[in-house]
Amino acid sequence: MKNVKSIAIKASMLAAMTVLASAAQAATWVDVGPASGFIIDSSAVTYSPAPALQVKYYDGNLTPQSPSNIQGYINGVFGTSLGAAVSYCDNATSGCTAGTTAGFSGGVNSYTSAAAYDYLAIHFGQGELVFHWAAPLAAGTTFTVSGLPKELSNYRAFISAVPEPETYAMLLAGLGMLGFLARRRLGKQAS
């Protein structure tokens, strides 16, 4: 009986260690900013314009890399609701504005968007960096990043969604209704 207990304990310990080891290897999102410089895989990474409000690093491969999928990842991680991608390019020769560079491991990469944006996702090797600025960067602003440990492959720029006027109207109507009900309830309690 002691042998069975001993084997069961050893098996459960081995299973727990396996779960912990796999969890340690799972890709995660890490806050690395807003400083204008940070370390990724022993590489000193710098960017401008800086500082961003937030910079997050994902140490795994997000797939697929379509703008809509990246938008979904950003919405989940930052707890936001982004509009569609305002600008993106898959490499320095595919749909990018003039002066955009990609693919330089350790070197300087740059991206110029034709539209204003406040979120920028860049994919390199098996990693993703997402930058979020407090105010949108103006169209034509050049973003630069240097020191990435692996080659940069694409950029995805997004702008925060702005609520429609109808949304504000519904909010005000709801607040008015709550005020009316509260006032009515107070009137009934007074009589």
XYZ file of C-alpha atoms in Angstrom:
191
model
C 0.000 0.000 0.000
C 2.883 2.353 0.804
C 4.358 1.673 -2.659
C 1.096 2.680 -4.358
C 0.939 5.913 -2.318
C 4.588 6.651 -3.060
C 4.084 6.100 -6.785
C 0.932 8.249 -6.772
C 2.732 11.078 -4.970
C 5.701 10.907 -7.357
C 3.383 10.853 -10.378
C 1.415 13.872 -9.149
C 4.654 15.765 -8.427
C 5.927 14.972 -11.924
C 2.639 16.127 -13.450
C 2.747 19.381 -11.458
C 6.347 20.045 -12.525
C 5.416 19.385 -16.164
C 2.504 21.846 -15.968
C 4.720 24.478 -14.325
C 7.471 23.979 -16.923
C 5.027 24.336 -19.827
C 3.511 27.441 -18.233
C 6.982 28.955 -17.894
C 7.572 28.402 -21.616
C 4.199 29.837 -22.711
C 4.374 33.161 -24.516
C 3.241 36.167 -22.510
C 2.661 39.917 -22.830
C 5.150 41.993 -20.838
C 5.158 45.751 -20.124
C 8.504 47.103 -21.352
C 7.707 50.806 -21.644
C 6.996 53.666 -21.746
C 10.718 54.404 -21.503
C 12.345 55.225 -24.846
C 14.736 52.313 -24.369
C 14.339 48.775 -23.035
C 15.934 45.321 -23.294
C 14.549 42.404 -25.323
C 16.537 39.164 -25.511
C 19.715 40.988 -24.382
C 19.289 43.634 -27.114
C 18.922 47.317 -26.238
C 15.882 48.560 -28.181
C 15.156 52.270 -28.691
C 12.314 54.024 -30.490
C 10.952 57.446 -31.361
C 8.770 59.408 -31.078
C 9.009 58.721 -27.371
C 7.747 58.238 -24.847
C 4.696 56.201 -25.670
C 2.013 55.862 -23.004
C 2.488 52.064 -23.001
C 4.777 49.574 -24.733
C 4.059 45.846 -24.544
C 6.137 42.941 -25.823
C 4.801 39.493 -26.726
C 7.525 36.865 -26.650
C 5.815 34.495 -29.058
C 4.501 34.383 -32.598
C 1.024 35.859 -33.114
C -0.592 34.192 -36.088
C -2.106 34.973 -38.432
C -0.590 38.434 -38.950
C -3.554 40.017 -40.715
C -4.461 43.540 -39.557
C -7.847 42.360 -38.232
C -6.255 39.609 -36.130
C -3.625 41.970 -34.715
C -6.459 44.405 -33.949
C -8.177 41.655 -31.929
C -4.989 40.903 -29.957
C -4.496 44.615 -29.162
C -8.140 45.025 -28.111
C -7.729 42.111 -25.708
C -4.388 43.143 -24.228
C -5.029 46.882 -23.909
C -8.753 46.555 -23.145
C -9.656 48.945 -25.927
C -11.854 49.020 -28.991
C -9.797 49.953 -32.010
C -11.088 51.048 -35.362
C -9.819 49.262 -38.458
C -6.149 49.479 -39.384
C -5.463 52.920 -40.816
C -2.163 51.910 -42.345
C 0.016 48.825 -42.583
C 2.729 47.186 -44.613
C 3.987 43.635 -44.768
C 7.563 44.535 -45.627
C 9.442 47.545 -46.920
C 8.187 46.968 -50.475
C 4.547 45.958 -49.936
C 2.054 48.764 -49.435
C 4.416 50.930 -47.393
C 4.875 54.658 -47.695
C 8.127 56.087 -48.997
C 10.986 55.914 -46.512
C 9.701 52.818 -44.714
C 12.320 50.186 -43.953
C 12.011 46.718 -42.486
C 14.122 43.634 -42.074
C 17.166 45.051 -40.304
C 18.063 42.975 -37.257
C 19.865 45.248 -34.802
C 19.737 48.181 -37.223
C 17.362 51.108 -37.619
C 13.894 50.452 -39.045
C 11.410 53.199 -39.856
C 7.746 53.522 -40.709
C 5.807 56.514 -42.000
C 2.013 56.287 -41.975
C -0.207 58.162 -44.383
C -2.826 58.457 -41.593
C -2.794 59.435 -37.912
C -2.525 56.545 -35.429
C -2.130 55.959 -31.696
C -1.412 52.204 -31.673
C 1.407 50.608 -33.664
C 2.180 46.884 -33.732
C 5.474 45.707 -35.179
C 6.293 42.064 -35.770
C 9.837 40.767 -35.668
C 11.039 37.180 -35.700
C 8.945 35.371 -33.118
C 7.857 38.502 -31.245
C 5.479 41.445 -31.297
C 5.868 44.970 -29.928
C 2.810 47.182 -29.484
C 3.169 50.903 -28.819
C 0.327 53.108 -27.558
C 0.568 56.903 -27.454
C -1.718 59.143 -25.370
C -2.519 61.275 -28.434
C -2.491 60.127 -32.065
C 0.714 60.673 -34.015
C 0.061 62.933 -36.992
C -0.041 61.539 -40.517
C 3.433 61.662 -42.013
C 5.210 61.199 -38.654
C 8.096 58.754 -38.994
C 8.384 56.080 -36.318
C 11.859 54.564 -35.862
C 12.966 51.541 -33.867
C 16.482 50.184 -33.527
C 18.211 47.306 -31.810
C 15.578 44.616 -32.384
C 17.061 41.161 -31.756
C 15.479 39.745 -34.949
C 14.433 41.048 -38.354
C 11.336 43.227 -38.473
C 8.712 41.927 -40.881
C 5.637 44.182 -40.690
C 3.891 47.228 -39.234
C 0.205 47.623 -38.305
C -1.088 51.111 -37.334
C -4.477 51.663 -35.667
C -6.471 54.593 -34.327
C -8.702 54.390 -31.249
C -12.371 54.209 -32.103
C -14.289 57.427 -31.392
C -17.849 56.903 -30.158
C -20.601 58.071 -32.513
C -22.843 60.972 -31.379
C -25.724 58.502 -31.003
C -23.736 56.677 -28.328
C -23.481 59.844 -26.268
C -27.201 60.535 -26.802
C -28.084 57.062 -25.502
C -25.796 57.561 -22.499
C -27.436 60.879 -21.633
C -30.925 59.414 -22.086
C -30.018 56.528 -19.758
C -28.633 58.870 -17.125
C -31.778 61.037 -17.398
C -33.945 57.970 -16.922
C -31.972 56.941 -13.821
C -32.334 60.460 -12.412
C -36.085 60.426 -13.079
C -36.500 57.043 -11.361
C -34.411 58.123 -8.365
C -36.430 61.334 -7.984
C -39.689 59.396 -8.287
C -38.553 56.911 -5.654
C -37.647 59.745 -3.263
C -41.090 61.302 -3.842
C -42.856 58.043 -2.934
C -40.768 57.654 0.258
C -41.584 61.233 1.380
C -45.369 60.671 1.140
